[in-house]
Structures are given as C-alpha cells and as structure tokens.
XYZ file of C-alpha atoms in Angstrom:
773
model
C 0.000 0.000 0.000
C 0.964 3.620 -0.573
C -0.175 5.467 2.523
C -0.196 9.193 3.261
C -0.314 10.106 6.973
C -1.376 13.617 7.975
C -0.076 14.961 11.276
C 0.505 18.632 11.927
C 3.326 17.769 14.327
C 5.906 14.984 14.032
C 9.135 14.043 15.814
C 11.731 15.351 16.329
C 10.007 18.781 16.140
C 7.305 17.593 18.539
C 7.418 14.558 20.815
C 4.003 14.766 22.464
C 1.730 11.723 22.482
C -0.073 12.020 19.151
C 3.032 12.908 17.082
C 4.855 9.934 18.598
C 2.041 7.520 17.757
C 2.075 8.761 14.166
C 5.822 8.129 14.025
C 5.359 4.597 15.390
C 2.686 3.918 12.771
C 4.775 5.360 9.948
C 7.960 3.440 10.805
C 6.058 0.223 11.489
C 4.183 0.354 8.190
C 7.489 0.910 6.372
C 8.938 -2.158 8.101
C 5.897 -4.104 6.874
C 6.784 -3.194 3.294
C 4.476 -0.256 2.622
C 5.403 3.117 1.127
C 4.619 5.819 3.673
C 4.509 9.599 3.227
C 3.953 12.013 6.116
C 2.701 15.581 5.632
C 3.551 17.759 8.610
C 4.301 21.362 9.506
C 7.806 22.770 9.259
C 9.927 24.393 6.571
C 7.683 24.927 3.570
C 8.659 22.695 0.648
C 11.272 20.702 2.578
C 11.170 16.941 1.859
C 13.467 14.373 3.415
C 13.603 10.724 4.417
C 13.525 9.677 8.059
C 13.585 6.011 9.108
C 12.386 5.045 5.625
C 9.434 7.446 5.805
C 9.103 10.301 3.294
C 8.519 13.511 5.267
C 6.943 16.471 3.419
C 6.909 19.714 5.409
C 4.583 22.673 4.810
C 4.290 25.968 6.640
C 1.878 25.816 9.539
C 0.372 29.199 8.645
C 0.339 31.389 5.566
C -1.253 34.776 6.149
C -1.512 35.419 2.416
C -3.590 32.265 1.902
C -5.887 33.062 4.815
C -6.435 36.474 3.285
C -6.969 35.069 -0.181
C -9.379 32.295 0.726
C -10.829 32.715 4.193
C -10.577 36.347 5.376
C -13.959 37.508 6.588
C -15.277 33.960 6.695
C -17.982 33.607 9.333
C -16.128 30.763 11.016
C -13.859 33.175 12.877
C -10.102 33.311 13.250
C -9.613 29.764 14.553
C -11.712 28.166 11.806
C -9.899 30.249 9.200
C -6.566 29.018 10.523
C -7.780 25.404 10.381
C -9.086 25.809 6.847
C -5.922 27.520 5.683
C -3.724 24.698 6.931
C -6.148 22.105 5.567
C -5.937 23.857 2.203
C -2.131 23.732 2.278
C -2.317 19.995 3.034
C -4.554 19.559 -0.009
C -2.167 21.500 -2.247
C 0.744 19.325 -1.106
C -1.204 16.079 -1.659
C -2.343 17.294 -5.063
C 1.259 17.866 -6.101
C 2.314 14.458 -4.740
C -0.437 12.603 -6.623
C 1.374 13.423 -9.869
C 4.066 10.968 -8.801
C 2.461 8.817 -6.081
C -0.818 6.961 -6.497
C -1.927 6.906 -2.861
C -4.129 4.000 -1.839
C -5.220 5.649 1.363
C -4.934 8.859 3.402
C -4.781 8.645 7.211
C -6.028 11.929 8.702
C -6.903 13.049 12.226
C -10.338 14.541 12.798
C -8.681 17.109 15.086
C -8.001 20.415 13.283
C -9.735 18.965 10.159
C -6.325 18.495 8.512
C -7.618 16.348 5.664
C -10.976 18.110 5.251
C -10.337 20.081 2.074
C -8.386 17.182 0.580
C -11.464 14.967 0.986
C -13.636 17.623 -0.650
C -11.254 18.184 -3.549
C -9.885 14.645 -4.015
C -12.810 12.479 -2.862
C -11.724 9.422 -4.842
C -8.782 8.742 -2.505
C -10.082 6.665 0.441
C -9.585 8.465 3.759
C -9.415 6.941 7.241
C -10.262 9.385 10.027
C -8.438 9.095 13.361
C -10.756 9.778 16.281
C -9.018 10.872 19.457
C -9.966 13.829 21.656
C -12.398 16.217 19.925
C -12.966 19.939 20.320
C -16.423 19.373 21.784
C -15.036 17.060 24.421
C -12.335 19.552 25.429
C -15.018 22.214 25.813
C -17.213 19.873 27.847
C -14.327 19.111 30.187
C -13.146 22.709 30.624
C -16.589 24.347 30.810
C -18.778 21.511 32.067
C -20.965 21.575 28.953
C -20.119 21.190 25.267
C -22.927 23.584 24.373
C -24.431 23.952 20.874
C -22.376 23.017 17.841
C -19.776 25.688 17.152
C -18.464 26.446 13.668
C -15.444 24.204 14.310
C -17.743 21.455 15.628
C -19.785 21.623 12.435
C -16.651 21.318 10.329
C -15.676 18.260 12.372
C -19.133 16.726 11.934
C -19.074 17.377 8.197
C -15.626 15.808 8.072
C -17.071 12.757 9.843
C -19.725 12.533 7.127
C -17.089 12.695 4.406
C -14.760 10.111 5.920
C -14.681 6.654 4.363
C -13.724 4.771 7.538
C -12.738 5.448 11.143
C -10.163 4.389 13.719
C -10.850 5.072 17.408
C -8.028 4.813 19.916
C -10.434 3.567 22.608
C -13.993 2.409 23.073
C -14.463 5.428 25.310
C -13.806 7.888 22.477
C -16.093 5.877 20.197
C -18.988 6.322 22.616
C -18.110 9.984 23.279
C -18.069 10.952 19.602
C -21.396 9.216 18.992
C -22.889 11.117 21.923
C -21.387 14.548 21.317
C -21.903 14.658 17.559
C -25.064 12.524 17.355
C -23.292 10.412 14.760
C -23.994 6.879 13.571
C -20.922 4.888 12.497
C -22.801 1.685 11.659
C -22.659 2.004 7.870
C -18.944 2.494 7.337
C -15.914 0.438 8.340
C -14.594 1.351 11.773
C -12.406 -0.211 14.399
C -11.069 0.482 17.878
C -7.271 0.148 17.744
C -5.500 0.796 21.035
C -2.196 2.616 20.784
C 1.038 0.799 21.402
C 4.627 1.874 21.992
C 7.973 0.210 21.298
C 8.813 -2.742 23.470
C 12.540 -2.794 22.709
C 13.359 0.254 24.855
C 11.672 -0.821 28.055
C 14.552 -2.194 30.156
C 14.769 0.415 32.902
C 17.838 -1.161 34.509
C 19.888 -0.717 31.324
C 18.571 2.820 30.990
C 19.677 3.656 34.491
C 23.216 2.630 33.641
C 23.200 4.730 30.481
C 21.790 7.971 31.873
C 23.259 10.354 34.370
C 20.016 11.459 35.967
C 21.662 13.785 38.439
C 23.150 15.812 35.557
C 19.709 16.339 34.029
C 17.664 17.084 37.136
C 20.153 18.356 39.642
C 18.171 16.511 42.303
C 19.407 13.796 44.626
C 18.006 10.282 44.038
C 18.153 9.222 47.699
C 15.495 8.887 50.373
C 12.533 11.143 49.439
C 9.646 9.532 47.548
C 9.993 10.869 44.014
C 6.554 11.634 42.525
C 6.586 12.479 38.810
C 3.971 14.266 36.708
C 4.476 14.221 32.915
C 2.186 16.047 30.510
C 0.775 19.440 29.662
C -0.132 21.500 32.704
C -3.851 21.860 32.081
C -7.147 21.023 33.739
C -7.938 18.081 31.487
C -4.683 16.468 32.643
C -5.582 17.181 36.272
C -2.727 19.678 36.824
C -4.990 21.992 38.832
C -6.092 19.122 41.076
C -2.513 17.978 41.675
C -1.145 21.463 42.320
C -4.005 22.992 44.314
C -5.453 19.962 46.117
C -2.874 17.207 46.441
C 0.604 18.726 46.684
C -0.211 21.170 49.527
C -1.803 18.441 51.670
C 0.969 15.905 51.051
C 3.849 18.307 51.664
C 2.256 19.688 54.809
C 1.953 16.116 56.140
C 5.244 14.568 55.024
C 8.652 16.159 54.427
C 9.967 13.031 52.694
C 8.099 13.488 49.395
C 9.193 15.431 46.320
C 7.101 16.380 43.294
C 8.625 16.860 39.823
C 6.365 18.383 37.175
C 7.461 18.001 33.544
C 5.423 19.615 30.771
C 4.346 22.783 29.037
C 2.178 25.208 31.011
C -1.191 25.572 29.221
C -2.967 27.719 31.788
C -3.669 30.340 29.107
C -5.755 27.785 27.193
C -7.724 25.931 29.884
C -8.928 28.993 31.818
C -6.629 28.596 34.857
C -4.689 31.805 34.107
C -7.907 33.779 33.638
C -9.417 32.437 36.857
C -6.326 32.886 39.069
C -4.396 35.709 37.438
C -1.228 33.568 37.316
C -0.058 30.380 35.611
C 0.446 27.094 37.463
C 3.974 27.789 38.656
C 2.951 31.339 39.557
C 0.197 29.978 41.751
C 2.714 27.759 43.539
C 5.129 30.693 43.936
C 2.345 32.614 45.661
C 0.834 29.821 47.750
C 3.571 27.192 48.202
C 6.719 29.308 48.158
C 8.279 27.367 51.054
C 8.274 24.199 48.931
C 9.107 25.519 45.434
C 12.641 24.551 44.439
C 12.955 22.221 47.422
C 10.221 19.616 47.365
C 8.330 20.995 44.365
C 10.078 21.410 40.997
C 8.897 22.631 37.561
C 10.868 21.742 34.407
C 8.690 22.783 31.477
C 8.902 20.955 28.169
C 11.805 18.486 27.950
C 13.309 16.206 25.320
C 12.473 12.511 25.185
C 15.860 11.614 26.673
C 15.328 13.953 29.601
C 11.816 12.643 30.215
C 13.127 9.059 30.159
C 15.652 10.029 32.813
C 12.887 11.348 35.040
C 10.880 8.160 34.574
C 13.893 6.066 35.597
C 14.606 7.901 38.821
C 10.978 8.348 39.921
C 9.185 6.120 42.407
C 5.558 6.991 41.687
C 3.893 8.480 38.570
C 0.944 10.801 39.275
C -1.413 10.806 36.267
C -4.528 12.630 37.466
C -5.929 13.133 33.988
C -9.699 13.685 34.088
C -10.050 12.600 30.504
C -7.908 10.825 27.936
C -9.150 9.396 24.679
C -6.398 6.856 25.340
C -3.310 8.107 27.199
C 0.202 7.151 26.084
C 1.553 8.365 29.393
C 0.000 5.311 31.059
C 1.864 2.989 28.676
C 5.161 4.823 29.183
C 4.962 4.372 32.933
C 3.992 0.703 32.558
C 6.887 0.101 30.157
C 9.278 1.585 32.728
C 7.858 -0.750 35.423
C 6.512 2.190 37.393
C 3.603 2.322 39.778
C 1.025 4.948 38.883
C -1.659 6.732 40.842
C -4.459 7.634 38.464
C -8.049 8.790 38.217
C -10.635 6.155 37.325
C -11.485 7.731 33.975
C -12.811 5.792 30.974
C -9.432 5.337 29.300
C -7.598 4.008 32.340
C -10.361 1.495 33.062
C -10.077 0.309 29.472
C -6.282 0.135 29.406
C -5.967 -1.453 32.818
C -8.780 -3.966 32.452
C -7.517 -7.130 34.158
C -4.598 -5.340 35.831
C -6.105 -4.595 39.226
C -2.808 -5.009 41.105
C -0.997 -2.496 38.903
C -1.892 1.197 39.160
C -3.547 2.761 42.191
C -6.918 4.063 41.027
C -8.795 6.838 42.824
C -12.114 8.527 42.105
C -11.933 11.658 39.956
C -11.257 14.786 42.058
C -11.296 12.808 45.340
C -8.712 14.819 47.287
C -8.647 12.704 50.435
C -8.263 9.414 48.554
C -5.439 10.786 46.391
C -3.526 12.345 49.286
C -3.888 9.312 51.527
C -2.785 6.950 48.756
C 0.451 8.897 48.207
C 1.157 9.010 51.933
C 0.496 5.259 52.215
C 2.967 4.622 49.391
C 5.622 6.715 51.139
C 5.163 4.687 54.302
C 5.079 1.297 52.523
C 7.356 1.467 49.471
C 7.673 -2.290 49.152
C 4.523 -2.401 47.019
C 6.062 -0.144 44.357
C 8.147 -2.879 42.766
C 5.392 -5.511 42.655
C 2.810 -3.090 41.230
C 5.298 -1.885 38.636
C 6.110 -5.416 37.502
C 2.431 -6.341 37.158
C 1.893 -3.221 35.040
C 4.894 -4.043 32.839
C 3.674 -7.580 32.120
C 0.238 -6.197 31.260
C 1.788 -3.672 28.869
C 3.966 -6.291 27.192
C 0.975 -8.562 26.619
C -1.489 -6.003 25.218
C 0.162 -2.726 24.249
C 3.444 -3.377 22.470
C 3.513 -1.572 19.101
C 3.432 -4.822 17.083
C -0.201 -5.421 18.064
C -1.240 -1.902 17.120
C 0.543 -2.109 13.763
C -0.904 -5.503 12.888
C -4.450 -4.356 13.660
C -3.957 -1.156 11.689
C -2.559 -2.918 8.618
C -5.436 -5.425 8.589
C -8.016 -2.662 8.946
C -6.536 -0.640 6.089
C -6.873 -3.699 3.865
C -10.511 -4.078 4.927
C -11.173 -0.408 4.127
C -9.780 -0.702 0.628
C -11.937 -3.760 -0.046
C -15.166 -2.205 1.261
C -15.291 1.123 -0.518
C -18.915 1.825 -1.499
C -20.556 4.973 -2.829
C -22.495 7.193 -0.457
C -26.227 7.528 -1.074
C -27.754 10.928 -0.285
C -31.543 11.251 -0.101
C -32.811 14.826 -0.472
C -36.284 15.373 0.931
C -36.583 19.168 1.046
C -39.523 19.103 3.472
C -39.766 16.001 5.648
C -43.068 15.594 7.450
C -44.984 13.016 9.463
C -48.012 11.190 8.034
C -47.025 12.348 4.553
C -46.846 9.752 1.767
C -43.849 11.244 -0.025
C -41.943 11.666 3.240
C -42.722 8.094 4.276
C -41.357 6.776 0.984
C -38.193 8.892 1.310
C -37.639 7.537 4.822
C -38.230 3.975 3.613
C -35.632 4.342 0.840
C -33.200 5.922 3.300
C -33.575 3.002 5.724
C -33.261 0.460 2.921
C -29.991 1.887 1.584
C -28.713 2.034 5.146
C -29.596 -1.628 5.719
C -27.823 -2.506 2.448
C -24.531 -1.277 3.910
C -24.268 2.031 2.061
C -23.102 5.165 3.795
C -26.433 6.971 3.730
C -27.609 10.509 4.500
C -31.151 11.920 4.550
C -30.994 15.684 4.127
C -33.301 18.649 3.592
C -34.227 22.080 4.912
C -37.595 21.668 6.621
C -38.348 18.813 8.984
C -41.001 17.807 11.484
C -39.445 18.122 14.989
C -39.997 14.416 15.700
C -37.948 13.491 12.596
C -35.068 15.911 13.158
C -32.805 13.145 14.458
C -32.679 11.438 11.052
C -32.420 14.497 8.792
C -29.141 16.355 8.336
C -29.742 20.045 7.496
C -28.981 20.558 3.825
C -26.641 23.436 4.677
C -24.461 20.943 6.566
C -24.516 18.238 3.887
C -21.388 18.365 1.744
C -22.115 16.290 -1.357
C -19.216 14.784 -3.297
C -18.826 14.052 -6.995
C -19.075 10.283 -6.557
C -22.167 10.390 -4.324
C -25.456 8.942 -5.569
C -28.022 11.685 -4.903
C -31.731 10.756 -4.883
C -33.767 13.967 -5.181
C -37.424 13.510 -4.250
C -39.598 15.824 -6.376
C -43.358 16.099 -6.076
C -44.214 19.764 -6.646
C -42.910 23.221 -7.384
C -39.641 23.894 -5.566
C -37.804 27.203 -5.239
C -34.730 25.124 -4.375
C -34.480 23.716 -7.899
C -31.572 25.984 -9.003
C -29.501 24.556 -6.116
C -29.968 21.061 -7.527
C -28.434 22.211 -10.810
C -25.270 23.359 -9.028
C -25.041 20.351 -6.743
C -22.293 17.752 -7.413
C -22.918 14.023 -7.427
C -24.624 11.494 -9.670
C -28.192 12.743 -9.417
C -31.377 10.686 -9.731
C -34.785 12.347 -9.807
C -37.293 10.353 -7.753
C -40.441 11.677 -9.426
C -43.527 11.261 -7.249
C -45.790 12.471 -10.049
C -47.739 15.710 -10.171
C -51.463 16.010 -10.718
C -52.133 17.728 -14.034
C -53.529 21.267 -13.516
C -56.190 20.271 -16.044
C -58.041 18.618 -13.165
C -58.337 21.868 -11.192
C -60.138 25.118 -11.770
C -57.830 28.133 -11.856
C -59.431 29.515 -8.676
C -58.987 26.274 -6.704
C -56.196 25.920 -4.112
C -54.488 23.066 -5.949
C -54.263 24.761 -9.336
C -51.427 27.195 -8.677
C -49.087 24.578 -7.181
C -49.641 22.004 -9.904
C -49.481 24.551 -12.702
C -46.220 25.896 -11.323
C -44.803 22.400 -10.989
C -45.766 21.481 -14.546
C -44.139 24.642 -15.854
C -41.020 23.886 -13.814
C -40.578 20.395 -15.264
C -38.604 21.735 -18.201
C -35.891 22.695 -15.678
C -35.370 19.084 -14.559
C -32.637 18.574 -17.148
C -29.938 18.360 -14.461
C -30.413 14.574 -14.142
C -29.669 11.625 -16.391
C -31.804 9.175 -14.436
C -35.463 9.331 -13.398
C -37.095 6.853 -11.005
C -40.884 6.565 -10.803
C -43.290 4.207 -9.060
C -44.896 3.172 -12.342
C -44.248 3.432 -16.064
C -47.260 5.707 -16.386
C -45.691 8.181 -13.950
C -42.892 8.699 -16.455
C -45.257 10.305 -18.989
C -44.960 13.950 -17.803
C -41.138 13.783 -17.840
C -41.061 11.999 -21.191
C -43.234 14.721 -22.635
C -40.375 17.165 -22.009
C -37.277 15.051 -22.459
C -38.290 11.972 -24.444
C -35.660 9.221 -24.325
C -32.769 11.544 -23.470
C -33.036 10.305 -19.876
C -32.843 6.813 -18.408
C -36.061 5.712 -16.726
C -36.369 3.278 -13.841
C -39.423 1.847 -12.084
C -38.765 1.977 -8.343
C -41.816 0.793 -6.383
C -42.629 2.103 -2.913
C -41.990 -0.162 0.051
C -45.250 -1.695 1.269
C -44.268 -4.857 3.062
C -47.385 -6.987 3.523
C -46.045 -8.960 6.492
C -45.345 -5.798 8.462
C -48.585 -4.013 7.537
C -50.772 -6.993 8.384
C -49.505 -6.745 11.960
C -50.564 -3.102 12.245
C -53.210 -2.550 14.960
C -56.744 -1.531 14.072
C -59.553 0.241 15.888
C -61.328 -2.820 17.247
C -64.438 -0.853 18.220
C -64.839 0.588 14.742
C -64.171 -2.783 13.095
C -66.813 -4.390 15.298
C -69.375 -1.733 14.289
C -68.594 -2.301 10.609
C -69.002 -6.063 10.963
C -72.331 -5.758 12.829
C -73.897 -3.879 9.905
C -75.055 -6.522 7.390
C -75.166 -4.106 4.485
C -72.388 -4.345 1.852
C -69.752 -1.664 1.984
C -67.807 0.009 -0.806
C -64.618 1.884 0.107
C -62.456 4.497 -1.558
C -59.444 6.103 0.119
C -57.953 9.317 -1.261
C -58.292 13.074 -1.223
C -61.835 14.183 -1.907
C -61.118 16.247 -5.013
C -62.727 16.376 -8.434
C -60.237 14.239 -10.377
C -60.653 11.368 -7.907
C -64.265 11.187 -9.132
C -66.048 10.370 -5.898
C -69.169 11.749 -7.624
C -69.112 8.761 -9.972
C -68.891 6.416 -6.989
C -72.152 7.932 -5.745
C -73.665 7.329 -9.186
C -72.391 3.730 -9.016
C -74.215 3.310 -5.687
C -77.402 4.572 -7.388
C -76.913 2.208 -10.347
C -76.513 -0.750 -7.973
C -79.891 0.090 -6.464
C -81.412 0.184 -9.948
C -79.896 -3.244 -10.708
C -81.506 -4.738 -7.583
C -78.150 -5.136 -5.932
C -77.848 -5.554 -2.166
C -78.273 -2.432 -0.130
C -74.817 -0.925 -0.061
C -72.968 1.768 1.892
C -70.167 3.940 0.520
C -67.260 5.016 2.738
C -65.180 7.915 1.412
C -61.997 8.267 3.470
C -59.778 11.265 2.826
C -59.132 14.950 3.273
C -62.009 16.903 1.670
C -61.796 19.893 -0.660
C -64.630 22.106 0.595
C -66.412 23.081 -2.626
C -66.270 19.591 -4.095
C -67.602 17.809 -1.011
C -70.607 20.119 -0.973
C -71.269 19.104 -4.575
C -71.050 15.445 -3.556
C -73.580 15.938 -0.779
C -75.967 17.617 -3.190
C -75.666 14.702 -5.613
C -76.185 12.171 -2.822
C -79.245 14.071 -1.586
C -80.753 14.166 -5.075
C -80.615 10.354 -5.222
C -81.710 9.883 -1.637
C -78.364 8.348 -0.708
C -76.927 10.829 1.774
C -77.660 8.561 4.740
C -75.729 5.700 3.042
C -72.558 7.688 2.374
C -69.995 8.238 5.111
C -67.483 11.061 4.710
C -64.867 10.213 7.325
C -62.336 12.980 6.606
C -58.751 12.220 7.605
C -58.602 9.279 9.992
C -55.891 7.784 12.238
C -53.944 4.838 10.860
C -55.769 2.433 13.205
C -59.157 3.565 11.833
C -57.918 3.250 8.248
C -56.876 -0.359 8.881
C -60.367 -1.037 10.273
C -62.016 0.309 7.093
C -59.781 -1.878 4.930
C -60.668 -4.922 7.021
C -64.334 -4.133 7.533
C -65.492 -3.230 4.003
C -66.354 -5.548 1.105
C -64.875 -3.930 -1.986
C -62.452 -1.120 -2.847
C -63.561 0.739 -5.988
C -61.639 3.500 -7.792
C -63.135 5.821 -10.425
C -60.111 8.170 -10.297
C -58.964 9.722 -13.559
C -55.479 10.647 -12.405
C -53.084 8.653 -10.259
C -49.331 8.436 -10.365
C -49.467 5.133 -8.532
C -52.262 5.058 -5.894
C -50.878 3.541 -2.701
C -54.344 2.879 -1.158
C -54.895 0.221 -3.837
C -51.926 -1.763 -2.504
C -52.944 -1.151 1.114
C -56.380 -2.599 0.386
C -54.828 -5.651 -1.308
C -52.526 -6.233 1.645
C -55.460 -6.252 4.098
C -57.383 -8.757 1.958
C -59.928 -6.311 0.510
C -60.763 -7.010 -3.170
C -59.786 -4.081 -5.392
C -61.251 -3.048 -8.748
C -60.910 0.199 -10.639
C -61.366 2.279 -13.720
C -58.568 1.438 -16.168
C -56.671 4.689 -15.749
C -53.102 3.670 -16.738
C -51.477 3.987 -13.309
C -54.369 2.197 -11.590
C -54.251 -0.652 -14.084
C -50.474 -0.896 -13.672
C -50.709 -0.805 -9.889
C -53.417 -3.454 -9.663
C -51.514 -5.572 -12.180
C -54.549 -7.694 -13.067
C -56.548 -6.906 -16.203
C -59.524 -8.853 -14.826
C -59.869 -6.292 -12.020
C -60.222 -3.141 -14.162
C -63.058 -1.809 -16.283
C -62.951 0.482 -19.337
C -66.418 2.062 -19.029
C -67.267 3.421 -15.647
C -71.056 3.175 -15.395
C -71.960 0.717 -18.110
C -74.301 -2.161 -17.352
C -71.342 -4.546 -17.534
C -69.425 -2.531 -14.971
C -72.375 -2.400 -12.596
C -72.861 -6.174 -12.915
C -69.138 -6.668 -12.360
C -69.277 -4.654 -9.128
C -72.394 -6.498 -8.012
C -70.740 -9.869 -8.637
C -67.590 -8.855 -6.735
C -69.757 -7.939 -3.755
C -71.814 -11.135 -3.738
C -69.760 -13.968 -5.316
C -67.394 -15.368 -2.683
C -65.547 -17.589 -5.166
C -64.841 -14.630 -7.461
C -63.676 -12.618 -4.484
C -61.327 -15.386 -3.320
C -59.800 -15.717 -6.786
C -59.203 -11.962 -6.953
C -57.695 -11.882 -3.456
C -55.318 -14.717 -4.392
C -54.050 -12.754 -7.399
C -53.706 -9.654 -5.242
C -51.576 -11.553 -2.696
C -49.202 -12.472 -5.503
C -49.108 -8.865 -6.696
C -48.227 -7.349 -3.321
C -44.983 -9.357 -3.237
C -43.639 -6.827 -5.743
C -43.691 -4.247 -2.945
C -42.004 -6.365 -0.273
C -38.783 -5.236 1.363
C -36.716 -7.788 -0.574
C -38.216 -6.773 -3.919
C -37.858 -3.025 -3.370
C -34.308 -3.490 -2.068
C -33.409 -5.332 -5.271
C -34.882 -2.534 -7.397
C -33.053 0.118 -5.382
C -29.770 -1.781 -5.574
C -30.138 -2.197 -9.336
C -30.730 1.560 -9.714
C -27.695 2.444 -7.585
C -25.482 -0.028 -9.442
C -26.578 1.377 -12.812
C -25.820 4.943 -11.795
C -22.540 3.998 -10.081
C -21.188 2.055 -13.037
C -22.162 4.439 -15.805
C-alpha cells in the first residue's frame, strides 16, 4: 500500500503523544513493506527521508492564503486558521499525486487536517483518526459542550465525508457518537488501542546509560519521588494535583518530592484567567516554602530527559480527568513504574484485568489521592510488585506490534469495502405524509444494504429531526449517488443544478392542472410544478413508481433520460400486523349491508361523484343495499357538490365522509369493508390500492393507466365506468365469494412486488446502474 499520513506535528520537532504515535505507525508500516509519506508542519517545501518514511513539510500558517481564501469567513479566526492549513495539506497532496498513487490517506479529525483534501480529491479513500475532539475539550473545561460551534460543524461534516474510522479507545467511540449525534454503523470502523515500542523498556539498562543527576540536579536518595508528565492543564488534572494534592501531602510529610514536567497551558484551559497567574505562579504565591525544594517545575523536555525522570521516579501521578487513550499510562507501565491515576474511561479500558498495577482513585477525590500517596511513602515495598504487574500487562497487550498488525489489517478491509455514499434529499420532511414516508423507507433500505447513507433537507417535522441532516451541513461529493425527491414546485431547484454528485430524480408524479379550476387551491401549485418540469434537465436518471408516472417527464425530455421503475416499500407482512380500531371494526361487521370503500383526497379528479352514481346504479340493478365510505381529506367546494348529488338520489344517509382518519381507523375500514372501488382519472401510482390488497380487501378500478399498472390484473379493471357490464361486475364482486377469493389470491401475488426484498433489489439495481455508468 501507498499510505499518506497527515499529522501537523511529528518528531523530532514535537514529541508529544499524538506525534509519537504517528511516528510509530509510519515506521512500522514501512517495516511491513508499505510506502509511507507524512505531511507535517515545518519548513515549507522541505522533503526528506527519516527512518524510511518520506517527510513532506509545509508551513503551519500562511497569512496570504488566509487572506486570499478565508478572510472575513464567518467561522472566525480559529476556523480560518484550520481551513488555511487544511488547504495547504490539499495542495501538497495534489502535487504528490502526480508521482504517487496513494491507496489511502490517514487523517486526524482534530483540526480537520484532511478536510479540504477529501472535498477536492474524494476518490482517494480516507481513514479518520478519532481521538480527543474539540467538543469534548469544551465539555471538560466548561462543564458543557454547548451547541455546535463552527469548528464542531466542520468536524461533523468531516465525519460525514470520511470513508472509515479508527478510534483509539472504546471510550472515544462512545463519546463521539454522543457529542456529535453520529452513527458509524454504515462504514468500516475499528477500535485500535495505541502501542509503543517494546525494545526500549529495560529500565535497569537505561539507568546505567543515563546520568540522571546531571539532568535534574536533584538527589536520588530517600525522598519519595513523585513524577507528573504532561501538559499543565485542567484536562490532565494539573490543577487538582497542584491545588489539592501537593499542599496536603507536603504539609503532612517532608519526605516526598514532586517533579512536574510539561508545558504550562494555563492560558488555554482557563486557569490563568481564573487565578491571574499560571500554574507555577500559583505555587510561587501559595507554596513558596516548597518551590525549588520539594516541588520542581521543568517545562517541556526532550524525550531523553523525560526518560531520565521516569527512571529515577518512584511513583507516577497521572490525574488526567479525561484521555481518549493516554500514552503516558503505557510509558509508565513500560518503565515498570507504579502509577496513581483517576478512574477515567481510558484508564479502566487500558488497565482492564490489571487490578494489582496502578492505584486508582475517584476523579477529584482529594482525600483518597492524598492518603494513597502518603500510604505509598510509608510502605514502598509495594512499588516494585505493582510496577512489575503493570509491565507484564503492557507487554501482553500494548506493544507496538499489536497496534501495527491491527492497523494494517483494517486498512486492507477499508480498501476492499469502498462503497458509494447515497444521499436522499427530501426538502420538506413531514410526518403522516406519503412522499416523506417513501423517502424515509428508501433511506432506511440503503442504510440496511450497507451504504453510507444521509437523509438531508431544509424543513423537517421536529420528531424526525434526528434522522435528517440540514442541507446546509450536507457536503455532497462528486461520486455520491443523490436521490432527489420531487413532487411539486420547488424554489430550491436551481440549487440542484449546481449540486455535485450522480443525481437521480425520484419523481412522485404531479397532478395535471387540467383537473383543477384556476381559482382552486391546488391549481397554482400544480401549474407551477408542470411549468417547472422543463428545468429538470440536471439529471440523467429518473425513477418513478410506475411506467405511467414517467409520462410527464417523457413529454419534455423523451428518451434523453434513463427511466427506472422503483416501487414504494409496502411490506405486507409488516402491515398486516398493524393494529386496528377494534371498536370501529366491530361496528362495521355488525352492519349486514355491503360496503364500498375508496381512500384518497376528496377532489374532483378522484371522481367520488361517480362512486355515488355507481351506488345509485346498484340500487337500480336490484343489488344488495350498499354503503359507501369515502376516506380522505375533503376539498370544501367539491364535497358540498357530492352531498348535493347524494341528496338528489336519496343516498346521503348511506354515504360516510370520514375525513382524515388515524392509521388504526384506516386499517379497520380496509378490514371491515367488502370492496375497494376506484373511479379516479389521475393517479401516479395510488398507494391505497396496494394497502387494500394487503389487508385482503378485493380491489377493482377504472382502467386509468397507473391504476391498471398498480393493480396488475386486467380482470380487475373496467374500461367504461357506469356501463351495465361494470355495474354487474361490481355487483358480482360484492356477492360472489368464489370470485372474491380468486381476486384476493391474485392480489396476494401482486403485493410481493412491494415487499422489502423486492424493493431493495430494485433500489440496488438503480444504484449499481448509476454507479457504473
């Protein structure tokens, strides 16, 4: 593999935890036979080889590029700095791709180093490293992560763009899911614990090789040597150690010394602002009698100097409140040192099964921490045994060879499992809305098929907000499959033209304005949508629920587009388990009269008026006394016309206008009536026909093309609505049980076309066609 590792800092310029892990990865992957390039900050344009790794340095900041690309950007100074560096990373990778065909880019989420590269070069698979995040730092320092900041949103977008993920602990996996409300289930991911080199862990040899007194200037005899290594900041517990532990210990015991190694970060974590001084300044003011005698500050030291401190120390104090992992724990274990630590998530994970190793105390428990250190000073014999247990645990689980092997195997998995992302755009997502339900069904299906899937839009019902990503936050890539649900006039249409990706129009059909009067509420929307259809030329592929639904698009574009039939998901097994209104069903069953049913909006083109005429014609043909149930949202003027017609025939008391009904009531009507009849003159598909079939209600209808296609049985449609033959046909379907059973059997076969397995196959075929074009 040719692997490009992004790390803003890298040894020897920086030897903190993350840079050192990147170096271990890089060198180990080279030893395994891979070509490894590292992009890091330094002297702009400087490239050299280090331990077999190609190091490419870029400047950490370029004011001219910030001014050119990001000055005035609403993200603020910090976001501009991140974007500027991310842009420089992209420019370097772009230049390298002329000579190196990278198989994979390994980028941290932190500081969004690879963000612009993923936007600009999306075809190169990218693994995101998840360690501590900006939201978690804010939660620790302020007690609450708060709403998503601009930087948080960039991080979340970067998560969406990533092809796969590596977490350095299970704790960080759970934290990222919680803090960013992110689902990792549809992309490859793995928890890979860090490891460090095993071959430099013999502390006895190190002691012979290092003159510790020369480095520290402190005697190695008698006092208990307590060492703190790490940045002086709240997250690392520096405030707790300095303000709560050290004063109590030193006041109680003169035979303890504290040595603090690390950069002071009080200006970042709020300590300086709260106290007016940095950490050492606070000690100078409050612990002056101990500073330079039993309390020593050393600042940032080289690796060799830090190793010397480890060797001469007796006890390592790691009071970190949070670590995504914590290399400092491994370093102490490798040096056979006893540690006193907080029981945070990372330490519990690292030390699982090593109860006799480190001394664990509750977070911020002053008394427990102080007493534990004093107990150690009084009983030092336990130091050696605890240190040895910790070393054996480290050697078994955290040597670098395990980390490298897991990483190499995961990279191979990632390269085998690359799949396109499927983006569903539902501009307005609502509850109890047919188009929205279908969009959600398709979204869930693609997710269950293993695709990285996003459902995005601008407007959303509050109860559905958890599944819809705001369209402003959805960064669509060139290789993405984008399913755009279109069912009416949209002022967002120009945005679709500009949008990248392989776009598919999921056309939910539009009622022809011909069926409305120009002063009716529905006319303006449908007329506008029909006029807008000529602007749908931004797609190559159109998916509809039926062949008939393709007619309006074909009228504009003919065969210049590819057309696909993509049925809605209407799984019979699931629907038949839906609850019904038992009281209503019982009332329907008690009434011996036959019952006709039609479900759909009560509007003129659905032709409920002709259903009333059918009821009249059945009476004339000496049919059984029959009721008509019209379920659906009424259009005011039209329903008044229907009532007038019913009154003129003396049928008003045999027609039930239910209006909109709950799902449980609708199921009861399907189960309690005798025949579903459609006289509609315009349908794009007509979902109630399939619902009726699923619940075992015989369905017949006027042979409008979409209805005939949906029913799928020529014996169940009629060409002339109110002819004598049609009336006799309806009468027979009400009375003849054998004819009804035969029709129901054919309907049961038909509904299999809308099962989850069938629709998944159709959706997969569509995605494959678009992907492989």
